[in-house]
Coordinates of C-alpha atoms in Angstrom, one line a residue:
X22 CA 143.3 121.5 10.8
X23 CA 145.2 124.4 12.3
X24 CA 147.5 123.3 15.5
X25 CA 146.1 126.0 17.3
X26 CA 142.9 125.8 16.3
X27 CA 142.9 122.1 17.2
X28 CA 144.2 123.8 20.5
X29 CA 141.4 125.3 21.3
X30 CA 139.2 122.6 21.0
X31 CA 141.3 120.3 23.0
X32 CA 141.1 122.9 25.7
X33 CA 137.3 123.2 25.4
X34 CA 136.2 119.7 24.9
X35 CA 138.5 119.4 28.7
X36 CA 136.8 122.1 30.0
X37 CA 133.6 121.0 29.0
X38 CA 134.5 117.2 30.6
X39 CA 135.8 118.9 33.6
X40 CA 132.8 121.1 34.0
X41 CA 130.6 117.9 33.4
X42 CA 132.1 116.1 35.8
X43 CA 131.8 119.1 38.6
X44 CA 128.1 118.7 37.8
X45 CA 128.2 115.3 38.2
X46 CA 129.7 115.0 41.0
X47 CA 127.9 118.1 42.8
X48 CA 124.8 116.4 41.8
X49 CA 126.0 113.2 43.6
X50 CA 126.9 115.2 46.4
X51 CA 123.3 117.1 46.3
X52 CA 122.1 113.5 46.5
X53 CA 123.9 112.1 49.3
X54 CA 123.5 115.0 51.2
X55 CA 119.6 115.5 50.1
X56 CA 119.3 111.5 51.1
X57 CA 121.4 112.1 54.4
X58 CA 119.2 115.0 55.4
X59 CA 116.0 113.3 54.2
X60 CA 116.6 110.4 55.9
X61 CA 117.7 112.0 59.4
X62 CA 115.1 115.0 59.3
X63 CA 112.6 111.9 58.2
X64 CA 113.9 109.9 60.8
X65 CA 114.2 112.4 63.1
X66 CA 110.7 113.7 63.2
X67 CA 109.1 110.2 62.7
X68 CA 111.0 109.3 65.9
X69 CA 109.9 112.2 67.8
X70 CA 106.7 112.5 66.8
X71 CA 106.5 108.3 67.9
X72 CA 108.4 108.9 70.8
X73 CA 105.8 111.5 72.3
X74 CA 102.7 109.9 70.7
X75 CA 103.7 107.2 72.3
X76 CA 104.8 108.4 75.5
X77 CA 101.5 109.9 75.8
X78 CA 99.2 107.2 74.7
X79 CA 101.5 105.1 77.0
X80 CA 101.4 107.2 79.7
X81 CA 97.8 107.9 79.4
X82 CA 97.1 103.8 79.3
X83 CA 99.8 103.4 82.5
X84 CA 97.4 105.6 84.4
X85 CA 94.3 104.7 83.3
X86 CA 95.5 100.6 84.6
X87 CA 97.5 101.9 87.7
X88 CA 94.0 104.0 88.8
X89 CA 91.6 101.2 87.5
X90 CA 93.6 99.1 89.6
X91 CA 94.0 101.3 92.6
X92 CA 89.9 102.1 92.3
X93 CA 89.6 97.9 92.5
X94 CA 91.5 97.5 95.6
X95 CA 90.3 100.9 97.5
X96 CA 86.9 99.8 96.6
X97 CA 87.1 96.3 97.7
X98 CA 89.3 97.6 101.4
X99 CA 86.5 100.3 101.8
X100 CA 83.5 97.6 100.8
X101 CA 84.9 94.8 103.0
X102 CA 85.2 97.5 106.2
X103 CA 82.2 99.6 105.5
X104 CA 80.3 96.4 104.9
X105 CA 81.5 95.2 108.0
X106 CA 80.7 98.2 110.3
X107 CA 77.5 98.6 108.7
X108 CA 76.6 95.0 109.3
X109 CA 77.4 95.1 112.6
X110 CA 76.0 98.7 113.7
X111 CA 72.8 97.1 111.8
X112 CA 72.8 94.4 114.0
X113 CA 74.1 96.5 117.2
X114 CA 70.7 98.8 116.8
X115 CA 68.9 96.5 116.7
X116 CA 70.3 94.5 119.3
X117 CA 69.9 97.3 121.7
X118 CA 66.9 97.9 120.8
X119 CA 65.1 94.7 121.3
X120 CA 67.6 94.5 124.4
X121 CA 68.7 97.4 125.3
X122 CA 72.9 95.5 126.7
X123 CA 74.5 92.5 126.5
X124 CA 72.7 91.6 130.4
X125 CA 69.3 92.8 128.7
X126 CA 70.3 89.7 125.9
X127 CA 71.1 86.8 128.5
X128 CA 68.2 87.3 130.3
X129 CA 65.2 87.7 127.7
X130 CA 67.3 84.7 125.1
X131 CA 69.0 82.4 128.4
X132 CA 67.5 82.8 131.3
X133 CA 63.9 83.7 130.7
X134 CA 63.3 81.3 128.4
X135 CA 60.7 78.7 129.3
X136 CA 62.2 75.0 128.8
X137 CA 60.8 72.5 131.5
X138 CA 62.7 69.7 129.8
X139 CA 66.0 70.9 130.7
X140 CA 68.0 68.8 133.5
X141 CA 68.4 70.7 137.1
X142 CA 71.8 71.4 136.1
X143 CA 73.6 72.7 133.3
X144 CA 77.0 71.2 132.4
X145 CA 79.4 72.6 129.9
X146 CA 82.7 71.1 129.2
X147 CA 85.8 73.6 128.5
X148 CA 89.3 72.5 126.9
X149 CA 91.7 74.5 127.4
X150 CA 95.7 74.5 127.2
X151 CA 96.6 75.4 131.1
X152 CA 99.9 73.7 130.9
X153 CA 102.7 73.4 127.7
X154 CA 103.3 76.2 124.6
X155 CA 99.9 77.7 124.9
X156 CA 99.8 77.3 129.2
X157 CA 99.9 81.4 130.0
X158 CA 97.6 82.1 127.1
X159 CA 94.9 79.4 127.8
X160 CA 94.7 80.4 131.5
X161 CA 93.8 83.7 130.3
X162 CA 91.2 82.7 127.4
X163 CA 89.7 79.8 130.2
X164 CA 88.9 83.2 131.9
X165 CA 86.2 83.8 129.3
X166 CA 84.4 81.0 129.8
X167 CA 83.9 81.2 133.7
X168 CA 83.0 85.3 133.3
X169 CA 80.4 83.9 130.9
X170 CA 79.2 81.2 133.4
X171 CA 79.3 83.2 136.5
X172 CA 77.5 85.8 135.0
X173 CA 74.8 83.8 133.8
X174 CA 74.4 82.4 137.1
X175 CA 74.4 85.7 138.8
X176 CA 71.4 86.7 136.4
X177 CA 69.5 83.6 136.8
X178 CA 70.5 80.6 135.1
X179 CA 69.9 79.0 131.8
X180 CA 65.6 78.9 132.2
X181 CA 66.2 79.0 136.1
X182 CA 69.3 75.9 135.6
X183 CA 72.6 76.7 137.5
X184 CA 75.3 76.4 134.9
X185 CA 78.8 74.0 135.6
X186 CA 81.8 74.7 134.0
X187 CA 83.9 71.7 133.7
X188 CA 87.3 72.8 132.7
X189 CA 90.1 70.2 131.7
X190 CA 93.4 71.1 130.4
X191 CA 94.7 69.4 127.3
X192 CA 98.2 70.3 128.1
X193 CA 99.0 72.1 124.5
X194 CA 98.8 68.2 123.5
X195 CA 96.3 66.7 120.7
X196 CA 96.7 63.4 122.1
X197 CA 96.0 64.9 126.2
X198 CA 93.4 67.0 124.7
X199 CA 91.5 63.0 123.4
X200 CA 91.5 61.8 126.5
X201 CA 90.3 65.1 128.4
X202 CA 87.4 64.7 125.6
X203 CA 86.2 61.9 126.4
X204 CA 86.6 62.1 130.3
X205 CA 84.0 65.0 129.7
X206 CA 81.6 62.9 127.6
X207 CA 82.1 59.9 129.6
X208 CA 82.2 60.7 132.8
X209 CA 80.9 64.1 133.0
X210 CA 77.8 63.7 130.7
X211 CA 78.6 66.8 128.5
X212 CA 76.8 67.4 125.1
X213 CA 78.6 71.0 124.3
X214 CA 82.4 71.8 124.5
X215 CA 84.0 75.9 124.9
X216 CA 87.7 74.9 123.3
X217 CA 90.2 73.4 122.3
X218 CA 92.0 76.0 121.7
X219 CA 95.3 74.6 119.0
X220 CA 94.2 73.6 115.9
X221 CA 95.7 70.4 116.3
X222 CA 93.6 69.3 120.0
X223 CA 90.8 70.2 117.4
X224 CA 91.2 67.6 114.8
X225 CA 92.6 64.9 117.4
X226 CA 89.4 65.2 119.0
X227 CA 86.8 66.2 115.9
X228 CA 85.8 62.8 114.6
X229 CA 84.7 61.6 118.2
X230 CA 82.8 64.8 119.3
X231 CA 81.5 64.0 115.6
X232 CA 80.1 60.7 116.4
X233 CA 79.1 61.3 120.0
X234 CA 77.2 64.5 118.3
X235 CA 78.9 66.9 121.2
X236 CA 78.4 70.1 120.0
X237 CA 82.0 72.0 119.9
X238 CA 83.0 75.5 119.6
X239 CA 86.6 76.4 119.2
X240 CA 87.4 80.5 120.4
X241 CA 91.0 79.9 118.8
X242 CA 91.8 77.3 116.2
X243 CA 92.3 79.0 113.0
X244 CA 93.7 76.0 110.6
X245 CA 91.8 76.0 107.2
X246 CA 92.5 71.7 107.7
X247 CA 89.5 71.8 110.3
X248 CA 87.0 73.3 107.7
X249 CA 88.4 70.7 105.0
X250 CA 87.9 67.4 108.0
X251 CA 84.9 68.3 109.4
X252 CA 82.5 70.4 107.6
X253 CA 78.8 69.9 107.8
X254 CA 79.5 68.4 111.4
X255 CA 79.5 69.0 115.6
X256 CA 82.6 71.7 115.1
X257 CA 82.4 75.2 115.2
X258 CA 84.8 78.4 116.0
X259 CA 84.1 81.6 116.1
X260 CA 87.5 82.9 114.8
X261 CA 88.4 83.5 111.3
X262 CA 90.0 80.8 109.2
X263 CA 93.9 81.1 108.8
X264 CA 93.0 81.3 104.8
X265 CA 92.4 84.9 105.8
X266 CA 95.3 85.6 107.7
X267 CA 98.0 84.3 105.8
X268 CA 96.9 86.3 103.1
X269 CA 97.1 89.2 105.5
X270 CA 100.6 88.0 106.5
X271 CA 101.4 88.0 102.5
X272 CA 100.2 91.2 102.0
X273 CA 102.4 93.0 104.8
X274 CA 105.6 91.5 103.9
X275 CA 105.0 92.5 99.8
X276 CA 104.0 95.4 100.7
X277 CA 107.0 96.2 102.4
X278 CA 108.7 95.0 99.2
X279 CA 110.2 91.9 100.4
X280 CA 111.1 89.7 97.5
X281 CA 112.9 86.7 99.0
X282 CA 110.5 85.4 101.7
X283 CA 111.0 82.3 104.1
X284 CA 108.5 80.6 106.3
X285 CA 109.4 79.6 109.7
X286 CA 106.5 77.7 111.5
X287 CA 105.4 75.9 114.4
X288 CA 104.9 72.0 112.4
X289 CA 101.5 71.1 113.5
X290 CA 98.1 72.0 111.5
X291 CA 98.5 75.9 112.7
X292 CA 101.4 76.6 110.8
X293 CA 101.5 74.4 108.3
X294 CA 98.2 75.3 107.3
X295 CA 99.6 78.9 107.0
X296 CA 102.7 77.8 105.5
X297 CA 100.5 76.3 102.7
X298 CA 98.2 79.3 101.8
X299 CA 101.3 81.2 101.8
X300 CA 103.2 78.8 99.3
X301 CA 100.1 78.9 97.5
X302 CA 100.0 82.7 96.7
X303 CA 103.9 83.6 96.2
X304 CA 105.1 80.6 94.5
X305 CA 108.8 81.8 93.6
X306 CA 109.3 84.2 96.1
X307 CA 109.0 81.5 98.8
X308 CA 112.6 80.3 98.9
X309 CA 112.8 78.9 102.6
X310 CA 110.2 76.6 104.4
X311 CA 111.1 75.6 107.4
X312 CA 109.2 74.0 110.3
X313 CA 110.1 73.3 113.8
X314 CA 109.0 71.2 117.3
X315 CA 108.6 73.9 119.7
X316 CA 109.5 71.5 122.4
X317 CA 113.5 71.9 121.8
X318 CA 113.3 75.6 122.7
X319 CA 116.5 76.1 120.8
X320 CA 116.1 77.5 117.2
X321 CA 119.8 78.9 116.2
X322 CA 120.1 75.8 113.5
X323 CA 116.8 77.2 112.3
X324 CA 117.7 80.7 112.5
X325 CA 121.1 80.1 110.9
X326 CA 119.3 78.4 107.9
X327 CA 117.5 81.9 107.5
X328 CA 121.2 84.0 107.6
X329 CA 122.2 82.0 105.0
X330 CA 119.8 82.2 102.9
X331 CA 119.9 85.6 101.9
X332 CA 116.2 86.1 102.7
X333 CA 114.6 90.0 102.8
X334 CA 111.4 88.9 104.7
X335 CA 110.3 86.3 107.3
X336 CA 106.6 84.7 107.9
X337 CA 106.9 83.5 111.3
X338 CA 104.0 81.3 113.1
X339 CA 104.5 80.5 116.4
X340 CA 103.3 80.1 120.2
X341 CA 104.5 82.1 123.4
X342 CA 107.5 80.2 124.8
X343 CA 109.3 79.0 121.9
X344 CA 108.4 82.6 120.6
X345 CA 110.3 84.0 123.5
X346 CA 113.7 81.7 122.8
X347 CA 113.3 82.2 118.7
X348 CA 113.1 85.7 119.2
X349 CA 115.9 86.4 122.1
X350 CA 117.8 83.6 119.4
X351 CA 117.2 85.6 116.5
X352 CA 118.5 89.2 118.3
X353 CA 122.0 87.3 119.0
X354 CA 122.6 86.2 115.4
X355 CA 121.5 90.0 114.2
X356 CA 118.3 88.7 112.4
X357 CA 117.0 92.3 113.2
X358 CA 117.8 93.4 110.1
X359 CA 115.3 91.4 108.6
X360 CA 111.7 92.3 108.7
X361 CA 109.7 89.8 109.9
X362 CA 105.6 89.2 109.9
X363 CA 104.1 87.4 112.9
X364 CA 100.6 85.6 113.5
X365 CA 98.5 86.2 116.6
X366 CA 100.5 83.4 118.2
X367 CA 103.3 85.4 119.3
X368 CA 100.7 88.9 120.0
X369 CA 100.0 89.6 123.9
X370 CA 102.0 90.5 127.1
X371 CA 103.7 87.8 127.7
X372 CA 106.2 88.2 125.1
X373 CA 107.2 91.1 126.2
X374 CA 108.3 90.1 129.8
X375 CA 111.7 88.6 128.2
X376 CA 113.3 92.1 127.1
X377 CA 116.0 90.5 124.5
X378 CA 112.7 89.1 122.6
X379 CA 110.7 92.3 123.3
X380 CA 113.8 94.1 121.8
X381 CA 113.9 92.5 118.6
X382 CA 110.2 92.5 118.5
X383 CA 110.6 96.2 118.6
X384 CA 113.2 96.8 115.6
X385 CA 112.0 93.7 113.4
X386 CA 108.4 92.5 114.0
X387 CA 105.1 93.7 112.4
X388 CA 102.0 91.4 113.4
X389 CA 98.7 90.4 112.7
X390 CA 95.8 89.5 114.7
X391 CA 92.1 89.5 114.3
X392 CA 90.6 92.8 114.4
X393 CA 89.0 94.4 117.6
X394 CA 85.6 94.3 116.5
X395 CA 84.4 98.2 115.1
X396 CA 80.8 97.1 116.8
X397 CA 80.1 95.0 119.7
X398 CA 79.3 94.5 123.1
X399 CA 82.9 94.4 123.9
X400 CA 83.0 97.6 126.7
X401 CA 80.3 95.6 128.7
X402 CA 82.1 92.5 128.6
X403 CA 85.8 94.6 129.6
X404 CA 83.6 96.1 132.7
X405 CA 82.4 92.8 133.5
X406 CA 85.8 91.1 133.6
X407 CA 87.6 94.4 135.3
X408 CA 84.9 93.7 138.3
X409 CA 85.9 89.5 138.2
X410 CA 89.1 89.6 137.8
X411 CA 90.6 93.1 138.5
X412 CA 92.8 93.3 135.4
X413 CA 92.2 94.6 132.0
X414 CA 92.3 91.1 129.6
X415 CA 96.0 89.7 128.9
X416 CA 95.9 87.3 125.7
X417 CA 93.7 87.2 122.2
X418 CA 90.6 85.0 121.9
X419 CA 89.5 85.9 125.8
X420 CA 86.5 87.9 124.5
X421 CA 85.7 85.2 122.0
X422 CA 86.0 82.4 124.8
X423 CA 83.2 84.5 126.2
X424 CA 80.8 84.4 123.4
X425 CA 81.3 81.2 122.8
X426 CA 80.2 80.0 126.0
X427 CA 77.1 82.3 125.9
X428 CA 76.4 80.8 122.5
X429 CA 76.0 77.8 123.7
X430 CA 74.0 78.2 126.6
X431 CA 71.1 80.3 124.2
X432 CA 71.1 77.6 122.1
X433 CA 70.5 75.0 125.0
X434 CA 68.1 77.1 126.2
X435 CA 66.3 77.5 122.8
X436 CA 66.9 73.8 122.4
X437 CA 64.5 72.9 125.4
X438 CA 67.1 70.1 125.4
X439 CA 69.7 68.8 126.8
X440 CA 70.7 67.0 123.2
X441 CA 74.0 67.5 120.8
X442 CA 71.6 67.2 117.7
X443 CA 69.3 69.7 118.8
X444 CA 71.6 72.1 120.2
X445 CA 73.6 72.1 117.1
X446 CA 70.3 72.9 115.0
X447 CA 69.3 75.9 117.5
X448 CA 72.9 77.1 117.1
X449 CA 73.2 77.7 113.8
X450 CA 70.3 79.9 114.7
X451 CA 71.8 81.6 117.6
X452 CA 74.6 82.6 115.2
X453 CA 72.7 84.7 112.6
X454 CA 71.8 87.5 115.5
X455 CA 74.5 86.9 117.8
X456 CA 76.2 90.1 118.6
X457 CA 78.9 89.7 121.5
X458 CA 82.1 90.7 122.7
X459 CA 83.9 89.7 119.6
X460 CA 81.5 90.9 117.4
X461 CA 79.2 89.4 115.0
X462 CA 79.3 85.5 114.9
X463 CA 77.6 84.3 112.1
X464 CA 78.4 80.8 110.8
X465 CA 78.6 79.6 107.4
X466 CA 77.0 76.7 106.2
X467 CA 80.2 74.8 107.6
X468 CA 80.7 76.3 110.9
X469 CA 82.9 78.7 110.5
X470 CA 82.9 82.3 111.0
X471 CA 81.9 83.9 107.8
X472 CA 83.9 87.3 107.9
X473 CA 87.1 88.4 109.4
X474 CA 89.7 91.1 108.7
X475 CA 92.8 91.5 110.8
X476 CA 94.6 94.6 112.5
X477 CA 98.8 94.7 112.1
X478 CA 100.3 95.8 115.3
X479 CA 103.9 96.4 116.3
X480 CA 105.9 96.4 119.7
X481 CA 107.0 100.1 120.5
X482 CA 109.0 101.1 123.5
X483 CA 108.0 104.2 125.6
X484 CA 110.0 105.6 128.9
X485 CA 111.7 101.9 128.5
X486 CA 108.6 100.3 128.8
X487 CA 107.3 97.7 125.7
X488 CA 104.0 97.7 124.5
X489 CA 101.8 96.3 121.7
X490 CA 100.0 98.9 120.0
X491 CA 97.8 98.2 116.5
X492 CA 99.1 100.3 113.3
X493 CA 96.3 99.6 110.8
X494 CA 93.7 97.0 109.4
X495 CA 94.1 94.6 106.9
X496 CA 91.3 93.3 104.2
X497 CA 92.7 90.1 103.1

């Protein structure tokens, strides 16, 4: 063939390859590219339209749990108080009007009631702490029982009887409070008891008042223990179980988004029945337990285990004067920046006469205490003590000392009796209409009281004076 021609074709046959190859390779490129692009704008929308499906369904599901939730709990806060208030202004109408007052009650239930088997004299037996941790507090609640008493008298007697208040002071001690027990029984003759008023004089002296069937009502011992000794027996309070308020205590301090918590308590059944219902509902978060003898009144090796533990909140269960020292203690080793949540123990005017503890109390202390009741007979009972004792009351539990003690005198008088067994039947009665000072005092089937829901209150300081004012109310 013709060198030139063969040229040509050479020439071609490369151009052709070349031109082969350009496809080739633009077609891989296309590819690459195409599957690049496919894959990102794939990816890309499939991601986005995910992402705000998702978002949404999410977002939609996160509400529709966070208001379910919120609906539960605002439901169960406003059943629990509306139930409450409507309860007692139930009872409260129809208390006044089958009695018009708390005087109109006494008379037509205690002192006009006809009961010719009665003795010429009433006795009623009264523990309280007038000496030791709880000394300046039970002098105040005793007060309760003798405006109780005294009035009584004034209007007549229990069916025409003159009441006797024996009063005996247990000395803050379970063992003193035993043997003040059974100088009552003993000696005295008693078949009802207004006190103790420590969880701990409570058990030391249940199982006897139990076999001597001495009918006992407590205005202050709050231990869930006393439910789980003596239920179905002679003991009765007409104060909330602890249960209750150490929940309370465990809601404050999560709600204020404490996440390392300790427990400091007194170590008897009042805070380490606390302590334990606390344990029981924060598990982890509970890092610190400690308990302590009041007695010592000096607390900084206590105190100085909280430092160091690195805790955010503090459930603190104590009594008046050791409350005083822990709290003065606690202000010198700059525990203030702590926040700390306080039983009824520590609530009340006393504290507040030691200004380092009122101090700290002020920057680092919110509290609990049972609630002022929303419906009572509680302004006739403050006009009656004002006129006794020419002070507004000082401690907790004075109201409830009162209604004890009226308690049990309706139910001797309804009793016809001067009998442990018979009172305690009639009691159980007296309970399921008793509106008083401190409320509504139904019993459950074990003797306790069967509602209670607790205020928070907090130490403020005004002009430099302290004072305990309540903040809000807390369904457990």
């Amino acid at each position: 063939m013709h060198p030139e021609i063969l040229g040509k074709r050479n020439r071609l046959a490369v151009a052709l390859a070349a031109f082969l190859i350009c496809v080739v390779v633009a077609a891989i490129v296309a590819g690459v590219a195409g599957y690049y692009i496919g894959h990102s704008g794939g990816y890309n929308s499939g991601y986005n339209t995910g992402y705000s499906e998702g978002y949404s369904k999410g977002r939609s599901e996160g509400l529709a749990a966070g208001a379910e939730r919120a609906y539960r709990e605002g439901y169960t806060a406003g059943y629990n108080i509306g139930y409450t208030y409507g309860f007692s202004n139930g009872t409260l109408n129809v208390a006044k009007a089958l009695y018009m007052g708390l005087k109109d009650r006494i008379m037509r239930e205690i002192v006009q009631v006809s009961a010719p088997n009665l003795p010429s004299k009433i006795k009623v037996g009264c523990l309280m702490a007038l000496t030791g941790e709880l000394g300046p507090m039970g002098v105040e609640i005793a007060k309760g029982a003798q405006l109780a008493v005294a009035l009584v008298n004034r209007l007549g007697g229990v069916a025409g009887r003159p009441v006797e208040l024996i009063l005996e002071d247990t000395g803050t001690d379970p063992s003193k409070a035993l043997t003040a027990c059974k100088k009552l029984v003993e000696v005295d003759g008693v078949k009802v008891i207004v006190g103790p008023m420590a969880s701990g004089e409570v058990m030391a002296i249940g199982s006897y008042v139990n076999e001597r069937k001495v009918v006992l009502i407590s205005p202050s011992a709050t231990s869930p223990y006393i439910t789980l000794n003596f239920p179905d027996d002679y003991v009765f309070r007409v104060v909330g179980s602890d249960t209750a308020q150490a929940k309370a205590l465990v809601k404050l301090a999560l709600d204020a988004g404490c996440k390392k918590i300790a427990t400091l308590v007194l170590d008897n059944p009042y805070g380490v029945g606390i302590e334990d219902v606390v344990s029981s509902i924060i598990g982890d978060k509970l890092v610190v337990k400690i308990r302590y003898d009041p007695k010592k009144m000096d607390f900084r090796t206590e105190l100085t285990q909280i430092k160091g533990a690195g805790v955010d909140g503090v459930i603190y269960v104590g009594y008046y004067e050791d409350g005083r020292v822990m709290f003065r203690q606690a202000l010198e080793l700059g525990l203030d920046n702590i926040k700390w949540f306080a039983a009824e123990g520590v609530y009340g005017d006393p504290m507040l006469v030691v200004p380092e503890s009122a101090e700290f109390m002020n920057r680092a202390v919110v509290g609990t205490r049972p609630l002022p009741p929303l419906v009572s007979f509680y302004d006739e009972f403050l006009e009656e003590y004002e006129a006794a004792f020419g002070v507004k009351p000082a401690a907790p539990y004075i109201e409830y000392c009162f209604d004890a003690t009226l308690m049990l005198l309706e139910a001797i008088a309804k009793a016809g009796v001067y009998d442990g067994a018979a009172i305690k039947q009639k009691l159980m009665e007296v309970s399921s209409s008793f509106l008083g000072a401190s409320g509504y005092k139904a019993f459950d089937k074990v003797g306790d009281q069967l509602m209670q829901i607790y205020s928070a209150w907090k130490v403020v300081k005004e002009a430099d004076v302290y004072k305990l004012i309540d903040i809000g109310i807390i369904t457990p």
